[in-house]
CSV table of C-alpha atoms and ligand atoms in Angstrom, one decimal:
chain,number,residue,atom,x,y,z
A,1,MET,CA,0.0,0.0,0.0
A,2,ALA,CA,1.7,3.2,-1.2
A,3,THR,CA,0.8,6.6,0.3
A,4,VAL,CA,1.8,10.2,-0.2
A,5,SER,CA,1.0,12.8,2.4
A,6,GLY,CA,-2.4,14.6,2.3
A,7,PRO,CA,-4.4,16.8,4.6
A,8,THR,CA,-5.6,15.1,7.8
A,9,ILE,CA,-8.7,17.2,7.9
A,10,ALA,CA,-10.7,17.7,4.8
A,11,ARG,CA,-13.2,20.4,3.9
A,12,CYS,CA,-16.3,19.7,1.8
A,13,LEU,CA,-19.6,21.4,0.7
A,14,MET,CA,-22.5,19.3,2.0
A,15,VAL,CA,-26.2,19.3,1.3
A,16,THR,CA,-28.2,18.5,4.5
A,17,LYS,CA,-31.8,18.5,5.8
A,18,GLN,CA,-32.4,18.9,9.5
A,19,ALA,CA,-35.8,17.1,9.5
A,20,GLU,CA,-38.3,15.5,7.2
A,21,GLY,CA,-40.4,18.1,5.3
A,22,GLU,CA,-37.8,20.8,5.8
A,23,GLN,CA,-35.8,22.6,3.1
A,24,THR,CA,-32.3,21.4,2.3
A,25,THR,CA,-29.4,23.7,3.1
A,26,ARG,CA,-25.8,23.8,1.9
A,27,GLU,CA,-23.0,24.1,4.4
A,28,PHE,CA,-19.2,23.7,4.7
A,29,ARG,CA,-18.2,20.8,6.9
A,30,THR,CA,-14.8,19.3,7.8
A,31,PHE,CA,-14.1,15.6,8.4
A,32,GLU,CA,-11.3,13.3,9.3
A,33,PRO,CA,-10.9,10.6,6.7
A,34,GLY,CA,-10.8,7.2,8.4
A,35,ALA,CA,-9.1,4.0,7.3
A,36,LEU,CA,-9.3,3.4,3.6
A,37,LYS,CA,-11.3,0.3,2.6
A,38,GLN,CA,-9.8,-2.6,0.7
A,39,GLY,CA,-10.4,-2.1,-3.1
A,40,SER,CA,-10.7,1.7,-2.7
A,41,VAL,CA,-8.6,4.7,-3.7
A,42,ARG,CA,-8.1,7.9,-1.7
A,43,ILE,CA,-7.8,11.0,-3.9
A,44,ARG,CA,-6.8,14.6,-3.2
A,45,VAL,CA,-9.3,16.4,-5.4
A,46,GLN,CA,-7.8,19.3,-7.4
A,47,TYR,CA,-10.7,20.2,-9.7
A,48,SER,CA,-14.4,19.4,-10.0
A,49,SER,CA,-17.1,21.1,-12.1
A,50,LEU,CA,-20.7,22.2,-12.0
A,51,ASN,CA,-23.1,20.3,-14.2
A,52,TYR,CA,-26.9,20.8,-14.3
A,53,LYS,CA,-27.2,17.5,-12.4
A,54,ASP,CA,-24.9,18.9,-9.7
A,55,ALA,CA,-27.1,21.9,-9.2
A,56,LEU,CA,-30.2,19.7,-8.9
A,57,CYS,CA,-28.3,17.6,-6.2
A,58,ALA,CA,-27.1,20.8,-4.5
A,59,SER,CA,-30.7,21.9,-4.3
A,60,GLY,CA,-31.8,18.6,-2.7
A,61,HIS,CA,-33.8,17.5,-5.8
A,62,PRO,CA,-35.2,14.1,-4.6
A,63,GLY,CA,-34.7,12.5,-8.0
A,64,VAL,CA,-30.9,13.3,-8.0
A,65,ALA,CA,-29.9,13.7,-4.3
A,66,ARG,CA,-30.8,10.1,-3.5
A,67,SER,CA,-29.5,10.2,0.0
A,68,LEU,CA,-29.0,13.0,2.5
A,69,PRO,CA,-26.7,14.4,3.7
A,70,ILE,CA,-24.6,14.3,0.6
A,71,ILE,CA,-21.6,16.0,-0.9
A,72,PRO,CA,-22.5,16.8,-4.6
A,73,GLY,CA,-20.0,16.7,-7.5
A,74,ILE,CA,-20.3,14.1,-10.3
A,75,ASP,CA,-16.9,15.0,-11.8
A,76,ALA,CA,-13.5,14.8,-9.9
A,77,ALA,CA,-9.9,15.1,-11.0
A,78,GLY,CA,-6.9,14.9,-8.8
A,79,THR,CA,-4.0,12.8,-7.4
A,80,VAL,CA,-4.1,9.4,-5.7
A,81,VAL,CA,-2.8,9.8,-2.1
A,82,GLU,CA,-3.4,6.2,-1.0
A,83,SER,CA,-4.5,3.1,-2.8
A,84,ARG,CA,-5.8,-0.3,-1.6
A,85,ALA,CA,-6.3,-1.5,-5.2
A,86,GLU,CA,-3.9,-3.1,-7.6
A,87,ALA,CA,-4.8,-0.8,-10.5
A,88,PHE,CA,-3.7,2.5,-8.9
A,89,LYS,CA,-0.7,3.8,-6.9
A,90,ALA,CA,0.0,7.0,-5.0
A,91,SER,CA,0.8,10.0,-7.2
A,92,ASP,CA,-1.4,8.7,-10.2
A,93,ARG,CA,-3.3,11.4,-11.9
A,94,VAL,CA,-6.9,10.3,-12.0
A,95,MET,CA,-10.6,11.2,-12.7
A,96,VAL,CA,-13.7,9.7,-11.1
A,97,PHE,CA,-17.0,9.1,-12.8
A,98,HIS,CA,-19.9,6.8,-11.7
A,99,ALA,CA,-23.7,6.9,-11.8
A,100,ARG,CA,-23.8,6.8,-7.9
A,101,PHE,CA,-21.0,9.4,-7.4
A,102,GLY,CA,-22.3,12.7,-6.2
A,103,THR,CA,-25.9,11.6,-6.2
A,104,GLU,CA,-26.2,8.6,-3.9
A,105,VAL,CA,-22.6,8.4,-2.5
A,106,ASN,CA,-20.6,11.5,-1.6
A,107,GLY,CA,-19.1,13.3,-4.6
A,108,ALA,CA,-16.3,15.6,-5.6
A,109,TRP,CA,-16.9,18.9,-3.8
A,110,SER,CA,-14.5,17.8,-1.1
A,111,GLU,CA,-10.7,18.1,-0.6
A,112,TRP,CA,-10.4,14.3,-0.2
A,113,ILE,CA,-12.5,11.5,-1.5
A,114,ASP,CA,-12.5,7.7,-1.1
A,115,VAL,CA,-14.0,5.7,-4.0
A,116,PRO,CA,-14.0,2.2,-5.3
A,117,ALA,CA,-11.1,1.6,-7.8
A,118,ASP,CA,-13.5,0.7,-10.6
A,119,TRP,CA,-14.9,4.3,-10.5
A,120,VAL,CA,-11.4,5.7,-11.2
A,121,TYR,CA,-9.9,6.4,-14.6
A,122,ALA,CA,-6.4,7.7,-15.6
A,123,ILE,CA,-6.3,11.3,-16.9
A,124,PRO,CA,-4.9,11.1,-20.4
A,125,GLU,CA,-1.2,12.0,-20.4
A,126,SER,CA,-1.5,15.2,-22.5
A,127,MET,CA,-4.3,16.6,-20.3
A,128,SER,CA,-4.2,18.5,-17.0
A,129,ALA,CA,-6.7,17.9,-14.2
A,130,ARG,CA,-8.1,21.3,-14.9
A,131,GLN,CA,-8.5,20.6,-18.7
A,132,ALA,CA,-10.2,17.2,-17.8
A,133,MET,CA,-12.7,19.1,-15.6
A,134,ILE,CA,-13.4,21.8,-18.2
A,135,LEU,CA,-14.6,18.8,-20.3
A,136,GLY,CA,-16.0,16.7,-17.4
A,137,THR,CA,-19.3,14.9,-17.8
A,138,ALA,CA,-20.4,17.6,-20.3
A,139,GLY,CA,-17.4,17.1,-22.6
A,140,PHE,CA,-17.7,13.3,-22.3
A,141,THR,CA,-21.4,13.5,-23.2
A,142,ALA,CA,-20.8,15.7,-26.2
A,143,ALA,CA,-18.0,13.3,-27.4
A,144,HIS,CA,-20.2,10.3,-26.8
A,145,SER,CA,-23.0,12.0,-28.9
A,146,VAL,CA,-20.6,12.8,-31.7
A,147,ASP,CA,-19.3,9.2,-31.7
A,148,GLN,CA,-22.9,8.0,-32.0
A,149,LEU,CA,-23.5,10.4,-35.0
A,150,GLN,CA,-20.4,9.0,-36.7
A,151,LYS,CA,-21.4,5.4,-36.0
A,152,HIS,CA,-24.7,6.3,-37.8
A,153,GLU,CA,-22.6,7.5,-40.8
A,154,VAL,CA,-23.3,11.2,-40.3
A,155,THR,CA,-20.4,12.8,-42.1
A,156,PRO,CA,-19.7,16.5,-42.8
A,157,ASP,CA,-20.7,16.2,-46.5
A,158,LYS,CA,-24.2,15.1,-45.5
A,159,GLY,CA,-25.2,18.6,-44.3
A,160,GLU,CA,-25.8,20.7,-41.2
A,161,ILE,CA,-25.7,19.4,-37.6
A,162,VAL,CA,-28.0,21.3,-35.1
A,163,VAL,CA,-26.9,21.6,-31.5
A,164,THR,CA,-29.5,22.8,-28.9
A,165,GLY,CA,-28.8,24.4,-25.6
A,166,ALA,CA,-25.7,25.5,-27.4
A,167,THR,CA,-24.3,27.7,-24.6
A,168,GLY,CA,-24.8,25.0,-22.0
A,169,GLY,CA,-22.0,22.6,-20.9
A,170,VAL,CA,-22.8,19.8,-23.3
A,171,GLY,CA,-23.7,22.3,-26.0
A,172,VAL,CA,-20.5,24.3,-26.1
A,173,CYS,CA,-18.4,21.1,-26.1
A,174,ALA,CA,-20.5,19.7,-29.0
A,175,VAL,CA,-20.2,23.0,-31.0
A,176,LYS,CA,-16.4,23.0,-30.6
A,177,LEU,CA,-15.9,19.3,-31.3
A,178,LEU,CA,-18.2,19.2,-34.3
A,179,SER,CA,-16.6,22.2,-35.9
A,180,ARG,CA,-13.1,20.8,-35.2
A,181,LEU,CA,-14.2,17.7,-37.1
A,182,GLY,CA,-15.3,19.7,-40.1
A,183,PHE,CA,-19.1,19.7,-39.6
A,184,SER,CA,-21.2,22.7,-40.3
A,185,VAL,CA,-22.9,23.5,-37.0
A,186,VAL,CA,-26.1,25.4,-36.4
A,187,ALA,CA,-26.2,26.5,-32.7
A,188,VAL,CA,-29.6,27.0,-31.1
A,189,THR,CA,-29.7,29.3,-28.1
A,190,GLY,CA,-31.9,31.4,-25.9
A,191,LYS,CA,-29.0,33.8,-25.3
A,192,GLN,CA,-28.9,36.2,-28.2
A,193,ASP,CA,-26.0,38.1,-26.7
A,194,LYS,CA,-23.9,34.9,-27.1
A,195,THR,CA,-24.2,34.8,-30.9
A,196,GLU,CA,-20.7,36.1,-31.7
A,197,TRP,CA,-19.1,33.9,-28.9
A,198,LEU,CA,-20.8,30.8,-30.4
A,199,LYS,CA,-19.5,31.7,-33.8
A,200,MET,CA,-16.0,32.2,-32.4
A,201,LEU,CA,-16.3,28.6,-30.9
A,202,GLY,CA,-17.1,27.2,-34.3
A,203,ALA,CA,-20.9,27.6,-35.1
A,204,SER,CA,-21.6,28.5,-38.8
A,205,LEU,CA,-25.0,29.8,-37.9
A,206,VAL,CA,-26.7,30.8,-34.6
A,207,VAL,CA,-30.5,30.8,-34.3
A,208,GLY,CA,-33.0,31.5,-31.5
A,209,ARG,CA,-34.9,28.7,-29.7
A,210,GLU,CA,-38.2,29.7,-31.3
A,211,ALA,CA,-36.7,28.6,-34.7
A,212,LEU,CA,-36.9,25.0,-33.5
A,213,ASN,CA,-40.3,25.1,-31.7
A,214,ASP,CA,-42.8,24.2,-34.4
A,215,THR,CA,-46.3,24.0,-33.0
A,216,SER,CA,-48.1,22.9,-36.1
A,217,ASP,CA,-49.6,19.4,-36.3
A,218,ARG,CA,-47.6,18.5,-39.4
A,219,PRO,CA,-46.0,15.1,-38.8
A,220,LEU,CA,-43.0,15.9,-41.1
A,221,LEU,CA,-41.3,19.2,-41.8
A,222,LYS,CA,-38.8,20.1,-44.5
A,223,GLY,CA,-35.8,17.7,-44.0
A,224,ARG,CA,-32.9,20.0,-43.1
A,225,TRP,CA,-30.6,18.4,-40.5
A,226,ALA,CA,-28.1,15.6,-41.3
A,227,GLY,CA,-27.8,15.1,-37.6
A,228,ALA,CA,-28.5,16.7,-34.2
A,229,ILE,CA,-27.2,16.8,-30.7
A,230,ASP,CA,-30.2,17.7,-28.6
A,231,THR,CA,-29.6,18.6,-25.0
A,232,VAL,CA,-33.0,20.1,-24.2
A,233,GLY,CA,-35.8,17.6,-25.1
A,234,GLY,CA,-39.5,18.6,-25.2
A,235,ASN,CA,-41.0,20.2,-28.4
A,236,THR,CA,-37.5,21.2,-29.5
A,237,LEU,CA,-36.6,17.5,-29.9
A,238,ALA,CA,-39.9,16.8,-31.5
A,239,THR,CA,-39.3,19.6,-34.1
A,240,ILE,CA,-35.8,18.3,-34.8
A,241,LEU,CA,-37.0,14.8,-35.4
A,242,ARG,CA,-39.7,16.1,-37.9
A,243,SER,CA,-37.1,18.2,-39.8
A,244,THR,CA,-34.2,15.6,-40.0
A,245,GLN,CA,-33.1,14.4,-43.4
A,246,PRO,CA,-33.6,10.8,-44.5
A,247,THR,CA,-31.2,8.4,-42.6
A,248,GLY,CA,-30.2,11.3,-40.3
A,249,CYS,CA,-29.4,10.7,-36.6
A,250,VAL,CA,-30.5,12.7,-33.6
A,251,THR,CA,-29.0,12.2,-30.2
A,252,ALA,CA,-31.0,13.1,-27.1
A,253,CYS,CA,-29.4,13.6,-23.7
A,254,GLY,CA,-31.2,16.3,-21.9
A,255,LEU,CA,-34.5,17.6,-20.5
A,256,THR,CA,-34.1,21.3,-19.7
A,257,SER,CA,-37.0,22.2,-22.1
A,258,GLY,CA,-39.2,19.2,-21.1
A,259,VAL,CA,-39.6,15.5,-20.7
A,260,GLU,CA,-42.6,14.9,-23.0
A,261,LEU,CA,-41.9,13.9,-26.6
A,262,ASN,CA,-44.9,14.4,-28.9
A,263,VAL,CA,-44.0,12.9,-32.4
A,264,THR,CA,-45.6,10.4,-34.8
A,265,VAL,CA,-43.7,7.4,-36.2
A,266,TYR,CA,-43.4,9.1,-39.6
A,267,PRO,CA,-39.8,10.4,-39.2
A,268,PHE,CA,-38.7,6.9,-38.4
A,269,ILE,CA,-40.7,4.9,-41.0
A,270,LEU,CA,-40.7,7.4,-43.9
A,271,ARG,CA,-37.2,8.9,-43.5
A,272,GLY,CA,-35.3,6.2,-41.6
A,273,VAL,CA,-34.4,8.8,-38.9
A,274,THR,CA,-32.6,7.4,-35.8
A,275,LEU,CA,-33.2,8.7,-32.3
A,276,GLN,CA,-30.2,7.8,-30.3
A,277,GLY,CA,-30.5,8.0,-26.5
A,278,ILE,CA,-27.4,9.1,-24.6
A,279,ASP,CA,-26.9,7.8,-21.1
A,280,SER,CA,-23.3,8.8,-20.2
A,281,ALA,CA,-23.5,7.2,-16.8
A,282,GLY,CA,-24.5,3.9,-18.2
A,283,VAL,CA,-21.6,3.3,-20.6
A,284,THR,CA,-19.0,0.5,-19.9
A,285,PRO,CA,-15.7,1.4,-18.3
A,286,ASP,CA,-13.8,0.5,-21.5
A,287,TYR,CA,-16.0,2.7,-23.7
A,288,ARG,CA,-15.6,5.6,-21.2
A,289,GLN,CA,-11.8,5.3,-21.2
A,290,SER,CA,-11.7,5.1,-25.0
A,291,ILE,CA,-13.8,8.3,-25.4
A,292,TRP,CA,-11.4,10.1,-22.9
A,293,GLN,CA,-8.5,8.9,-25.0
A,294,ARG,CA,-10.2,10.3,-28.1
A,295,LEU,CA,-10.7,13.6,-26.2
A,296,ALA,CA,-7.0,13.7,-25.9
A,297,THR,CA,-6.3,12.8,-29.6
A,298,ASP,CA,-8.7,12.9,-32.5
A,299,TYR,CA,-11.5,14.5,-30.5
A,300,SER,CA,-9.2,17.0,-28.7
A,301,ILE,CA,-10.8,20.4,-28.3
A,302,ALA,CA,-8.3,23.3,-28.4
A,303,GLY,CA,-8.9,26.5,-26.5
A,304,LEU,CA,-10.7,25.1,-23.5
A,305,ASP,CA,-10.2,28.3,-21.6
A,306,ASP,CA,-12.6,30.0,-24.0
A,307,ILE,CA,-15.5,28.0,-22.4
A,308,ALA,CA,-14.3,27.9,-18.7
A,309,ASP,CA,-15.2,30.0,-15.7
A,310,GLU,CA,-13.3,29.0,-12.6
A,311,VAL,CA,-14.6,29.3,-9.0
A,312,ASP,CA,-13.6,27.8,-5.6
A,313,LEU,CA,-16.1,25.9,-3.4
A,314,ALA,CA,-17.3,29.1,-1.8
A,315,GLY,CA,-17.8,30.7,-5.3
A,316,LEU,CA,-20.3,27.9,-6.3
A,317,GLU,CA,-23.3,29.4,-4.5
A,318,PRO,CA,-24.4,32.0,-7.2
A,319,LYS,CA,-23.5,29.6,-10.0
A,320,ILE,CA,-25.9,26.9,-8.7
A,321,THR,CA,-28.8,29.3,-9.0
A,322,GLN,CA,-27.7,30.6,-12.4
A,323,ILE,CA,-27.3,27.1,-14.0
A,324,LEU,CA,-30.8,26.1,-12.8
A,325,ALA,CA,-32.1,29.3,-14.4
A,326,GLY,CA,-30.3,28.4,-17.7
A,327,GLN,CA,-28.1,31.5,-17.3
A,328,ILE,CA,-24.6,30.0,-17.5
A,329,ALA,CA,-22.7,30.1,-20.7
A,330,GLY,CA,-20.0,27.4,-21.0
A,331,ARG,CA,-18.5,25.3,-18.2
A,332,VAL,CA,-18.0,26.2,-14.5
A,333,ILE,CA,-15.0,24.5,-13.0
A,334,VAL,CA,-14.3,24.3,-9.3
A,335,LYS,CA,-10.7,24.6,-8.1
A,336,ILE,CA,-10.3,22.7,-4.9
A,337,ALA,CA,-6.4,22.5,-4.6
A,338,ASP,CA,-3.3,23.2,-6.7
A,339,GLU,CA,-2.3,20.6,-9.3
B,1,NDP,P1,-26.4,23.3,-18.8
B,1,NDP,O1,-27.3,23.8,-17.7
B,1,NDP,O2,-25.0,23.7,-18.8
B,1,NDP,O3,-27.0,23.8,-20.2
B,1,NDP,C1,-28.4,23.7,-20.5
B,1,NDP,C2,-28.7,24.7,-21.6
B,1,NDP,O4,-30.0,24.4,-22.0
B,1,NDP,C3,-28.8,26.1,-21.1
B,1,NDP,O5,-27.5,26.8,-21.0
B,1,NDP,C4,-29.7,26.8,-22.1
B,1,NDP,O6,-28.8,27.0,-23.3
B,1,NDP,C5,-30.6,25.6,-22.5
B,1,NDP,N1,-31.9,25.8,-21.8
B,1,NDP,C6,-32.1,26.0,-20.5
B,1,NDP,N2,-33.4,26.1,-20.2
B,1,NDP,C7,-34.0,25.9,-21.3
B,1,NDP,C8,-35.4,25.8,-21.7
B,1,NDP,N3,-36.4,26.0,-20.8
B,1,NDP,N4,-35.7,25.6,-23.0
B,1,NDP,C9,-34.7,25.4,-23.9
B,1,NDP,N5,-33.4,25.4,-23.6
B,1,NDP,C10,-33.1,25.7,-22.4
B,1,NDP,O7,-26.6,21.8,-18.8
B,1,NDP,P2,-25.6,20.7,-19.4
B,1,NDP,O8,-25.2,21.1,-20.8
B,1,NDP,O9,-24.7,20.2,-18.5
B,1,NDP,O10,-26.7,19.5,-19.7
B,1,NDP,C11,-27.7,19.7,-20.6
B,1,NDP,C12,-28.8,18.6,-20.4
B,1,NDP,O11,-28.3,17.3,-20.6
B,1,NDP,C13,-29.4,18.6,-18.9
B,1,NDP,O12,-30.7,18.3,-19.0
B,1,NDP,C14,-28.5,17.5,-18.3
B,1,NDP,O13,-29.2,17.0,-17.2
B,1,NDP,C15,-28.4,16.5,-19.4
B,1,NDP,N6,-27.3,15.7,-19.4
B,1,NDP,C16,-27.5,14.3,-19.6
B,1,NDP,C17,-26.5,13.5,-19.7
B,1,NDP,C18,-26.8,12.1,-20.1
B,1,NDP,O14,-25.9,11.2,-20.0
B,1,NDP,N7,-28.0,11.8,-20.5
B,1,NDP,C19,-25.1,13.8,-19.4
B,1,NDP,C20,-24.9,15.3,-19.2
B,1,NDP,C21,-26.0,16.1,-19.2
B,1,NDP,P3,-29.2,28.2,-24.3
B,1,NDP,O15,-29.4,29.4,-23.5
B,1,NDP,O16,-27.9,28.3,-25.1
B,1,NDP,O17,-30.4,27.8,-25.1
């Protein structure tokens, strides 16, 4: 068992509820890490991030914060300080991702975390912990979505790809990655003032949300999109499916606009359109590692600082409210310690 020195007292941001029926609150706590369990890894967290899901957890949303009290944070990057698992040793640079991490089991908004070794992944060599967290679950989800489009033979010569929620975490990563791969990207946003910024990130065209909110009862609209990365759901997704070209592919990962999907079967049976669901938490460890390797090589996104806003744990408070109100543009990363 190899160790390197780390703090003996760790600070974290915790969501608690004093009694049943009461509102949840967020507060800083300190704790003394106990003995590390066999098969687990202790990590000094350097960076985490703020995803929409983290804000739901931090607000005590019962569908996300599945046990209370809980430390939110679904993304962590840092250095191993102690390992009781073969696969890792002290000083390894690692990231943590797992469906239960930061929702059911304490997450990343903490100076130290103990996690099972099979939740831990090596940070690609060419990437810093900070860069890994600028991408985080959002960047992974964008890359997973792009990989699915490519598996469905959506190539740049087929036409435009539409990205919704374009200023959000998944959206900005998708815009940057698709444009790096040579696709013509149409970015859909509710933030008109971010038009030039989205173009700078690689969008060929930026349109308002209303352009993809068709309320007619026509089962099919003019087939425009070769593919789509939809992060918002609801009638936006229904509009996209009805206006996708024959054999096009639409990925769906999000629900910020709604969870209902009101479409007929016509896009599927008359145009062969594919609706590809994205569940980034449900992928196999091998697939996750392979997508991270691609994010460091053929999917690498230059200029990550263009999309990152850095805060510390104390600075998260206003950002949590803003992300729930759809007011954040880009990725919020949380610096917890120096690299
Ligand atoms: P963000 O909060 O960073 O971005 C969401 C964006 O959606 C906003 O910035 C805004 O962009 C747009 N938006 C907000 N409210 C509305 C609305 N009412 N109608 C239409 N658009 C709206 O979230 P993420 O990018 O991190 O995640 C996006 C979605 O994907 C979330 O629902 C999240 O839970 C989900 N997700 C799912 C994953 C999976 O594996 N299935 C993994 C990661 C995320 P703009 O102003 O530019 O329109």
